[in-house]
Short mmCIF file of C-alpha atoms in Angstrom, two decimals:
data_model
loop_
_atom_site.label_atom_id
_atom_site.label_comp_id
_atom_site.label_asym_id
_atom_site.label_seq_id
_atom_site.Cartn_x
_atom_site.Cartn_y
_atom_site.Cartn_z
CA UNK A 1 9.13 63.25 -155.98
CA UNK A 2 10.01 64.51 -152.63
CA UNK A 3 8.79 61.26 -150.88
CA UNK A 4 10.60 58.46 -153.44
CA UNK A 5 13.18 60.54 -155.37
CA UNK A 6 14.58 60.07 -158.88
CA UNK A 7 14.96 61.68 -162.02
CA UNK A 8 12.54 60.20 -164.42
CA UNK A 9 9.16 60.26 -164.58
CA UNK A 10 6.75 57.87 -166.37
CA UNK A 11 3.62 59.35 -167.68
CA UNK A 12 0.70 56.54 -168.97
CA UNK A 13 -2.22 57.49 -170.94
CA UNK A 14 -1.33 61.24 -171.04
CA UNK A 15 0.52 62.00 -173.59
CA UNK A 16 -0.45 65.44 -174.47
CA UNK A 17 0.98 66.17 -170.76
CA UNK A 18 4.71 64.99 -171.10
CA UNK A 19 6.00 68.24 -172.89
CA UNK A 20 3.69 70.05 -170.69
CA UNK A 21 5.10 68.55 -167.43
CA UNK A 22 8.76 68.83 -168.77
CA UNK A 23 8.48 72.30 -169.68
CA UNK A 24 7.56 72.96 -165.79
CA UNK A 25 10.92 71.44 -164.43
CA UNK A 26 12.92 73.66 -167.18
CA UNK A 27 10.65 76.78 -166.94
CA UNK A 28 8.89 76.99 -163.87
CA UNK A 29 10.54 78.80 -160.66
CA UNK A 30 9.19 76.01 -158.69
CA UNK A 31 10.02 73.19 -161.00
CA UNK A 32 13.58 74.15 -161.27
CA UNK A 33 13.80 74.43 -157.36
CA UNK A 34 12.60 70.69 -157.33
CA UNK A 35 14.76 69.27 -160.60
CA UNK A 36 18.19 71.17 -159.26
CA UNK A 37 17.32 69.61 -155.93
CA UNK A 38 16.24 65.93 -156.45
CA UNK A 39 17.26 66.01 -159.92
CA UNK A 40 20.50 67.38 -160.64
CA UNK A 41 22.19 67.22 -156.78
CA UNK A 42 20.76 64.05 -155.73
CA UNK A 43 20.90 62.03 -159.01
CA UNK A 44 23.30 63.81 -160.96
CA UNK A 45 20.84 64.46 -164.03
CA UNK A 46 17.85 66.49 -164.28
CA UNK A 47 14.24 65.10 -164.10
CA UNK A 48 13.04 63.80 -167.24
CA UNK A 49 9.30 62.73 -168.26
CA UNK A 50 8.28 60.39 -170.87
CA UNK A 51 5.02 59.13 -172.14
CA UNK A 52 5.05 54.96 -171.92
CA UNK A 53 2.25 52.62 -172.74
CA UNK A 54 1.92 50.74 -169.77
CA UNK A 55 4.24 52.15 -166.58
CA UNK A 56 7.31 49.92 -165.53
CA UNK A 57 7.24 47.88 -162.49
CA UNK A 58 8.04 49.40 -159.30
CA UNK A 59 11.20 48.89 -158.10
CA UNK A 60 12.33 49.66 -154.40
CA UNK A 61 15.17 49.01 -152.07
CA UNK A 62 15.62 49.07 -148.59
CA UNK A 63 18.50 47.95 -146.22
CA UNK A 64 18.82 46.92 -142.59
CA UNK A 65 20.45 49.19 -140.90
CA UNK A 66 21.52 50.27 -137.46
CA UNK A 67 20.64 48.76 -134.20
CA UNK A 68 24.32 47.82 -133.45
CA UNK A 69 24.77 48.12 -130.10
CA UNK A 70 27.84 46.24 -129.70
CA UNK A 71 31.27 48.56 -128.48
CA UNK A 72 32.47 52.30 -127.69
CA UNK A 73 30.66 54.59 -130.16
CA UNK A 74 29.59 58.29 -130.95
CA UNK A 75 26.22 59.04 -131.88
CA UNK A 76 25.71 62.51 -133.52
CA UNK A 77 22.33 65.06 -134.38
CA UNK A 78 23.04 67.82 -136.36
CA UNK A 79 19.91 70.67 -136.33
CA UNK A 80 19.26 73.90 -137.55
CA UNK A 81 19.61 75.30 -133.95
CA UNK A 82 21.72 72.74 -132.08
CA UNK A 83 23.90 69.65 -132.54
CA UNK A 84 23.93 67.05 -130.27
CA UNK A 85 26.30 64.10 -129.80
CA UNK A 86 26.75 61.32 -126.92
CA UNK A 87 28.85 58.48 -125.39
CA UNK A 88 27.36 55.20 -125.74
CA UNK A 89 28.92 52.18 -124.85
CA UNK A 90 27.31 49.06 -125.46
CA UNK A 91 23.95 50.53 -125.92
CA UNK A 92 24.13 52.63 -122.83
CA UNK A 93 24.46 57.27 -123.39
CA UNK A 94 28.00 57.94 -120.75
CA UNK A 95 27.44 61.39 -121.72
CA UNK A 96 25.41 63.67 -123.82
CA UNK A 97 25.22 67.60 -124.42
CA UNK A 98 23.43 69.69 -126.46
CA UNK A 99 25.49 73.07 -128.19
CA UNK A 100 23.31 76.07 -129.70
CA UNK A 101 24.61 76.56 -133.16
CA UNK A 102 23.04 78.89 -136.27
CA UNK A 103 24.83 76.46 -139.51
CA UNK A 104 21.58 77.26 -142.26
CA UNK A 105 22.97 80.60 -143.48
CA UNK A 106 26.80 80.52 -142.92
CA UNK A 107 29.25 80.82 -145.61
CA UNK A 108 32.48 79.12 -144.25
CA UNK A 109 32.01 75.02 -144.28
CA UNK A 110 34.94 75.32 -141.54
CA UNK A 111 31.91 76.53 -139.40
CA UNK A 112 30.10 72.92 -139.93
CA UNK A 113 33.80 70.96 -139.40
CA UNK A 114 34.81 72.81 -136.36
CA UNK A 115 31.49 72.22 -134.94
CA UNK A 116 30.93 68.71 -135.59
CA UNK A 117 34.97 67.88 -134.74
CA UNK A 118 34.34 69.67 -130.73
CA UNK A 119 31.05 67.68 -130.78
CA UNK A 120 32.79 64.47 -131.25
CA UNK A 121 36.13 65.24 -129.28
CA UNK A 122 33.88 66.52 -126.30
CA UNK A 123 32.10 63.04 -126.59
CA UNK A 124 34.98 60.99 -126.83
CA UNK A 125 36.87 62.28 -123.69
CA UNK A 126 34.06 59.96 -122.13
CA UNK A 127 35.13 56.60 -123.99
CA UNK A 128 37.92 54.75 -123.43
CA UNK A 129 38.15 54.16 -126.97
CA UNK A 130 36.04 54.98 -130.04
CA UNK A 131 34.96 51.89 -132.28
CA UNK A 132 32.55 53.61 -134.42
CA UNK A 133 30.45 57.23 -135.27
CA UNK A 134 27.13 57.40 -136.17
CA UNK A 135 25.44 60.99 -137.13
CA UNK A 136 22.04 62.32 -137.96
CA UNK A 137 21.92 65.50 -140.14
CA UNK A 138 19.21 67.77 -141.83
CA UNK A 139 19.60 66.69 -145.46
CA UNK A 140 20.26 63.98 -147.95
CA UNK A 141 22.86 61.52 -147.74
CA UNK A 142 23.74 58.76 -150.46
CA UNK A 143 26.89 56.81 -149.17
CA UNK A 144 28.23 58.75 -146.61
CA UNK A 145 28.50 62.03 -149.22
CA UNK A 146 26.49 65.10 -148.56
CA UNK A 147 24.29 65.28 -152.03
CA UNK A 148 22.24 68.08 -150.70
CA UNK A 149 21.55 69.48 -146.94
CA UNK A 150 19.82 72.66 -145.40
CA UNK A 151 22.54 72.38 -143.05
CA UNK A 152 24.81 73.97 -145.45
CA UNK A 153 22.32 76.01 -147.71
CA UNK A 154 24.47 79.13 -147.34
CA UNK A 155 27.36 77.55 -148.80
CA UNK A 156 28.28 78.72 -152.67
CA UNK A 157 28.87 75.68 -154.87
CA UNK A 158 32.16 75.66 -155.40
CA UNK A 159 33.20 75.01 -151.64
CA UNK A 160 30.63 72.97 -151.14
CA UNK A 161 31.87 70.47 -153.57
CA UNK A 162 35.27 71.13 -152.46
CA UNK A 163 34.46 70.78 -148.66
CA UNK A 164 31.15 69.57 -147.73
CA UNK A 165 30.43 66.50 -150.15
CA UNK A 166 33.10 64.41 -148.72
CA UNK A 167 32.89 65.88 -145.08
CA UNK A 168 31.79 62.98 -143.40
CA UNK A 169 34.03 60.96 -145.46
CA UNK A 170 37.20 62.97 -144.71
CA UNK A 171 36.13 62.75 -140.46
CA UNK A 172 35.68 58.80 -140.59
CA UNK A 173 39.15 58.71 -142.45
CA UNK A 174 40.36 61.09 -139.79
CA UNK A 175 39.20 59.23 -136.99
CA UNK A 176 40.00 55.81 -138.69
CA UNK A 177 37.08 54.34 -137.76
CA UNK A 178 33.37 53.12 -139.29
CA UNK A 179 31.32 56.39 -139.58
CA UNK A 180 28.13 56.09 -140.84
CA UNK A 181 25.22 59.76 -141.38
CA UNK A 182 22.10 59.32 -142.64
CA UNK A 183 19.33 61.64 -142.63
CA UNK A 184 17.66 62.62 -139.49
CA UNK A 185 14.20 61.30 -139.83
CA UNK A 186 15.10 58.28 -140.89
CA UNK A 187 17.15 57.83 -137.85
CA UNK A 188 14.54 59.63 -135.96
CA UNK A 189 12.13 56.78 -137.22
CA UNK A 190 14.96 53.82 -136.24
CA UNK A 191 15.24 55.65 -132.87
CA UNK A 192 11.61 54.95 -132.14
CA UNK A 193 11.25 51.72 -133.52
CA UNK A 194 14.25 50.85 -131.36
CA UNK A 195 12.44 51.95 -128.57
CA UNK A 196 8.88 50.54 -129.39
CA UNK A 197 10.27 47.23 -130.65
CA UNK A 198 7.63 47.76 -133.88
CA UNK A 199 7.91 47.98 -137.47
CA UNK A 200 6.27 50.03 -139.74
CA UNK A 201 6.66 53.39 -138.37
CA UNK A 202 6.30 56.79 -139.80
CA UNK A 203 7.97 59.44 -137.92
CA UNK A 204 7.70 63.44 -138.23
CA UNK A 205 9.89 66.00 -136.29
CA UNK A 206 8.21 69.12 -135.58
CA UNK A 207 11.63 71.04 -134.92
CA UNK A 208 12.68 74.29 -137.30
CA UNK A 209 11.33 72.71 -139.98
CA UNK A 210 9.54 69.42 -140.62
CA UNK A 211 11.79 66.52 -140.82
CA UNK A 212 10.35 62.74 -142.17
CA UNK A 213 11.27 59.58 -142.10
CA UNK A 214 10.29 55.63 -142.57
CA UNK A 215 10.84 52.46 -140.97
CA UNK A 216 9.49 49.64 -143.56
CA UNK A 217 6.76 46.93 -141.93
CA UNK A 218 10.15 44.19 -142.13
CA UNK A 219 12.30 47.02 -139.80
CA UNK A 220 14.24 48.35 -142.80
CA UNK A 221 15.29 52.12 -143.99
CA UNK A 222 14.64 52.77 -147.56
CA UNK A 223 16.29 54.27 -150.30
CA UNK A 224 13.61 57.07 -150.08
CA UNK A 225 14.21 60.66 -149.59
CA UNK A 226 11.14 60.96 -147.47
CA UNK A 227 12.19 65.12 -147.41
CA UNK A 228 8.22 65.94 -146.78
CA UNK A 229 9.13 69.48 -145.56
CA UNK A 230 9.04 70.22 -149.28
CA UNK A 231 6.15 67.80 -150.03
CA UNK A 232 2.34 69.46 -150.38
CA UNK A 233 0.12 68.95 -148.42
CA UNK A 234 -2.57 71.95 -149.12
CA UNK A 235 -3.39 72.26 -152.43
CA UNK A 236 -5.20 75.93 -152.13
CA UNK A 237 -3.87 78.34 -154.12
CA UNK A 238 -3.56 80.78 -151.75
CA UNK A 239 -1.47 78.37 -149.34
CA UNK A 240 1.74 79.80 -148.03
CA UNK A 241 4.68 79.60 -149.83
CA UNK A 242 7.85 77.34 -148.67
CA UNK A 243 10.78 79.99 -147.51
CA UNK A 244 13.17 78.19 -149.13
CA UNK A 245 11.72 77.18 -152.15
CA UNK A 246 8.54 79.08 -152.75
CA UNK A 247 6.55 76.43 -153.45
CA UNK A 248 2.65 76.60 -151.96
CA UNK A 249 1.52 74.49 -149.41
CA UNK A 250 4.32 72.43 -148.64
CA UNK A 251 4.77 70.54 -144.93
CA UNK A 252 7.33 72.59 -143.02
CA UNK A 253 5.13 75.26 -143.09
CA UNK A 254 2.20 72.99 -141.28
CA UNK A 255 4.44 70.87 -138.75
CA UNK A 256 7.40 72.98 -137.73
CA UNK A 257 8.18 76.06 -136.12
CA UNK A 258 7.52 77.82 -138.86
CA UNK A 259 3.86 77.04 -138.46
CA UNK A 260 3.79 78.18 -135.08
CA UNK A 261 5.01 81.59 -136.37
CA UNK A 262 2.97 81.51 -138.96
CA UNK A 263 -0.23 80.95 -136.93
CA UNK A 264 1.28 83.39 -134.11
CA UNK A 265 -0.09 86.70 -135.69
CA UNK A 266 -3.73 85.76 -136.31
CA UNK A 267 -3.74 84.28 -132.38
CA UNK A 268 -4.28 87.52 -131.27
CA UNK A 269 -1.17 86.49 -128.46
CA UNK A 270 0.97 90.31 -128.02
CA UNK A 271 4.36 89.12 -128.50
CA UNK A 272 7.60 90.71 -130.06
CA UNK A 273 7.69 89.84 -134.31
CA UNK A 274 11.62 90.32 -134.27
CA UNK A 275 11.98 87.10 -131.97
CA UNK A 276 13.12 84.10 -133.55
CA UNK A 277 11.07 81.44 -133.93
CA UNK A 278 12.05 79.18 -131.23
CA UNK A 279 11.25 82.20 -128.80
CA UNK A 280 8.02 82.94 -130.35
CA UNK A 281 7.33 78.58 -129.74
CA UNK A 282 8.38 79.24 -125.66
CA UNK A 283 5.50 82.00 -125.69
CA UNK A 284 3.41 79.74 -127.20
CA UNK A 285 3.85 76.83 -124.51
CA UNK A 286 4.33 78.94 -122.22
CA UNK A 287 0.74 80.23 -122.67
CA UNK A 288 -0.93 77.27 -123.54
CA UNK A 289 0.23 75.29 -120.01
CA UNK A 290 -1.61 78.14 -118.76
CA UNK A 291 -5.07 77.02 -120.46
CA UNK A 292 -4.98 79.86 -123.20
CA UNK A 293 -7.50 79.49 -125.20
CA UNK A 294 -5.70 81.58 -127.99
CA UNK A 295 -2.26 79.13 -127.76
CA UNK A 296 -4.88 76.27 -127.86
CA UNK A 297 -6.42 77.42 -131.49
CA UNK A 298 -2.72 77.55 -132.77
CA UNK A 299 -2.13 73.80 -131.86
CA UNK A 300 -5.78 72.93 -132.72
CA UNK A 301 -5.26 74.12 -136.54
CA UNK A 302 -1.86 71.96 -136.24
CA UNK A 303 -3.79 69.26 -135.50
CA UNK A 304 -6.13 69.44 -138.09
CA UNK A 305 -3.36 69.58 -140.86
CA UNK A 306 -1.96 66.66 -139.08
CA UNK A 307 -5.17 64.58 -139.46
CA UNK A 308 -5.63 65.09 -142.91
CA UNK A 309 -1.80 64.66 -143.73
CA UNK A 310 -1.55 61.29 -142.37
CA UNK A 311 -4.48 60.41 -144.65
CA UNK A 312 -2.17 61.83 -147.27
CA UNK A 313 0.27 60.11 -146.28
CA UNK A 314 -1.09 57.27 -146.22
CA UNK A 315 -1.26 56.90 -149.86
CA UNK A 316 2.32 56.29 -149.81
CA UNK A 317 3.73 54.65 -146.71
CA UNK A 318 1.97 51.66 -145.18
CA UNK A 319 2.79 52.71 -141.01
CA UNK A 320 0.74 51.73 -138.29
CA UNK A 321 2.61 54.00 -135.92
CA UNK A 322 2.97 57.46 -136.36
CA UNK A 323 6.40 58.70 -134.12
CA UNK A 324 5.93 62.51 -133.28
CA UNK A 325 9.07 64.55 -131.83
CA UNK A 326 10.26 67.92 -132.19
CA UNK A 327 9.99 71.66 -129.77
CA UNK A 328 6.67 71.98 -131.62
CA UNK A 329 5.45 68.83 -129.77
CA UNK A 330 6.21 69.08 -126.44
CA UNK A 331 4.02 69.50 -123.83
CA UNK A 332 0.27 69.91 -123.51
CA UNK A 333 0.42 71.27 -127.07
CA UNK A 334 2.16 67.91 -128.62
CA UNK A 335 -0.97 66.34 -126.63
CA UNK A 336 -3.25 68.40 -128.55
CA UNK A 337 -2.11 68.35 -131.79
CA UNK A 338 -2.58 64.34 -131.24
CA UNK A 339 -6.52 64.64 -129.86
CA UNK A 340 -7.29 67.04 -132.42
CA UNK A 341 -5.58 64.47 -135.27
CA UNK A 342 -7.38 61.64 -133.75
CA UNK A 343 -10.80 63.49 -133.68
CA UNK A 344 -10.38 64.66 -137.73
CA UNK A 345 -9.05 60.74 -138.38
CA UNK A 346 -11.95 59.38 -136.44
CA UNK A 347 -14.56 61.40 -138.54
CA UNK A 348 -12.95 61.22 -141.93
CA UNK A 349 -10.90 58.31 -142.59
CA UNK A 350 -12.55 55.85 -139.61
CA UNK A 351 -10.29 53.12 -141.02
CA UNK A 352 -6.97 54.62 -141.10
CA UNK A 353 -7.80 55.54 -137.59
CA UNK A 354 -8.38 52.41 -136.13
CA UNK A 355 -5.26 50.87 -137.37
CA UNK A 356 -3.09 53.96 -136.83
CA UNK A 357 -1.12 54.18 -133.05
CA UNK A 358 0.90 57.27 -132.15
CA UNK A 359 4.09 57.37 -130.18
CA UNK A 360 5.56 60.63 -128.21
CA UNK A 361 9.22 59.81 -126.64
CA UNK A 362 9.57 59.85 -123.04
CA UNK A 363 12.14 62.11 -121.54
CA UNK A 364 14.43 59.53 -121.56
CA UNK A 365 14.38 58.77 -124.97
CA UNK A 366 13.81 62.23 -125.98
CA UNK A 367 17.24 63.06 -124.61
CA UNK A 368 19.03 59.74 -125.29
CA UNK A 369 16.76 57.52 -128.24
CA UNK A 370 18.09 59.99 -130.97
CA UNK A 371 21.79 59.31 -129.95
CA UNK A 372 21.83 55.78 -129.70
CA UNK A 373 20.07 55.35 -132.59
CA UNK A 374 22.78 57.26 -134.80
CA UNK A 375 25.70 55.46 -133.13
CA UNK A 376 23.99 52.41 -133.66
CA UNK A 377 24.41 52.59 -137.37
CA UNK A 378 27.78 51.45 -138.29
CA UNK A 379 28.53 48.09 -137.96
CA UNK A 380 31.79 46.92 -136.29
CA UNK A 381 34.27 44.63 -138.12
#
């Protein structure tokens, strides 16, 4: 569900399971977290199952998107801890910053505006004209309308169908111009096909918490949701549970900050438990460029979940590059966490190893690929 979406569910050949499996998306506390989500606010109806005889074809869409390079644009990256947003004129970044921002729990949707409006005015200043915005945001996107978003999780549901659904809509109607958001890994995985000048790409941001997306082996984005922060991938019973929606096992807290935290106390590293999370990460690096053996065994057990994830993974994207980005990844650590994949790929799944090829961004396209690829998603006239 979290990887394809939808709200109905096909069951063959088990039909003593239907009621049983429809009963957990009405009853259970993480069934209901998953049908509100991808049911109700992303599809506008809650997730059904039905028994069926033989299961209907699969039907899938994707689009070409993006790599419009032509004109004076804005490219935009909205985070949990910092938005971003640059110049680009005809492919080239005139200007990008970075501003610190805390969106997840606040109230007021005039928070979100205000920020994202300075981001875009302080970016324009640097055009001569603005032909087109392009944004990247935690979340889900259909059509330019905000169906459901971490950005704006603390946001009752009355404002936020009064103020954040159309957001994006309202700004490109303010600006008069194309605007065009989708959701950050898939524009994390355009930004690094872009840059590799490959197809099939599967791409997984290691930031505050784990964002995914897909590039299709023809170069397209797909109608997916591709949200695996919420997707499993430890089935143990005793596997943490999600922060947000208590499920067990579920990505973000293997391939984000979070799992840096969550490692951080059975490291044995001293460090302060009020920090935040991206201050516990900088102790982390910070020890590991050093050669510490305990900073090592926190990216080393990142690396293993990695290895067997892909495999996971695997059953449901064909990729032949794997794009890695995100705090978590930088620096001897992010070099790791690839070794140590490698190593647990190598052993046990030789073939998926042989065809699979990872990709870190170089500076330059960590600080500019992400940009360009968001303002490179409208298309002019």
């Amino acid at each position: 569900l979290w990887q394809r979406g939808g709200w109905k569910i096909h069951l063959s050949g088990a039909d003593d399971l239907v009621p049983q499996l429809q009963d957990y998306y009405r009853t259970n506390t993480f069934g209901k977290f998953d049908d509100d989500v991808i049911g109700v606010k992303n599809n506008g109806h809650s997730i059904e199952v039905t028994g069926c005889a033989e299961l209907p074809r699969e039907h899938s869409e994707a689009r070409a998107i993006g790599r419009n390079l032509n004109g004076c644009r804005i490219g935009f990256d909205l985070g949990g801890s910092d938005r971003k947003a640059a110049a680009v004129v005809d492919g080239e970044v005139k200007f990008s910053e970075e501003i610190e921002w805390d969106p997840y729990f606040e109230p007021d949707p005039d928070y979100h505006y205000q920020g994202i409006i300075n981001s875009l005015k302080r970016a324009a200043e640097h055009l001569p004209r603005v032909d087109a915005i392009g944004g990247s945001a935690a979340g889900c996107y259909s059509h330019n309308r905000v169906t459901w978003a971490s950005l704006f999780r603390g946001v009752e549901p009355k404002l936020f169908d009064e103020k954040v659904r159309d957001m994006f809509i309202n700004i490109g109607r303010e600006w008069n111009v194309p605007l065009e958001v989708l959701n950050d890994g898939e524009v994390t995985a355009l930004a690094g096909s872009m840059a590799m000048g490959k197809n099939g790409v599967l791409g997984i941001a290691m930031g505050t918490s784990q964002g995914g997306g897909y590039i299709d082996m023809n170069g397209n984005i797909t109608t997916w949701l591709s949200e695996l922060a919420f997707a499993p991938v430890d089935m143990h019973p005793n596997a943490p549970a999600d922060e947000w929606s208590g499920d067990l096992g579920c990505g973000a807290q293997y391939f984000s900050q979070q799992a840096v935290g969550r490692l951080l106390p059975a490291s044995g590293i001293d460090y302060d438990s009020t920090l935040k999370l991206p201050e516990q990460l900088k102790i982390v690096q910070a020890l590991m460029e050093q050669g510490d053996e305990r900073a090592l065994k926190i990216y080393d057990a990142i690396g293993i979940y990695l290895g067997y994830s892909l495999a996971h993974y695997a059953e449901f994207y064909d990729y032949e590059y794997v794009l890695l980005l995100g705090r978590v990844t930088t620096g001897p650590g992010g070099e790791h966490i690839i070794e140590r994949s490698k190593e647990v790929m190598e052993t046990e799944f030789p073939d998926l190893a042989k065809r699979v090829k990872f990709h870190i961004p170089d500076e330059t396209e960590k600080r500019h690929g992400q940009a360009i690829a968001a303002a490179s998603l409208p298309r002019i006239g």
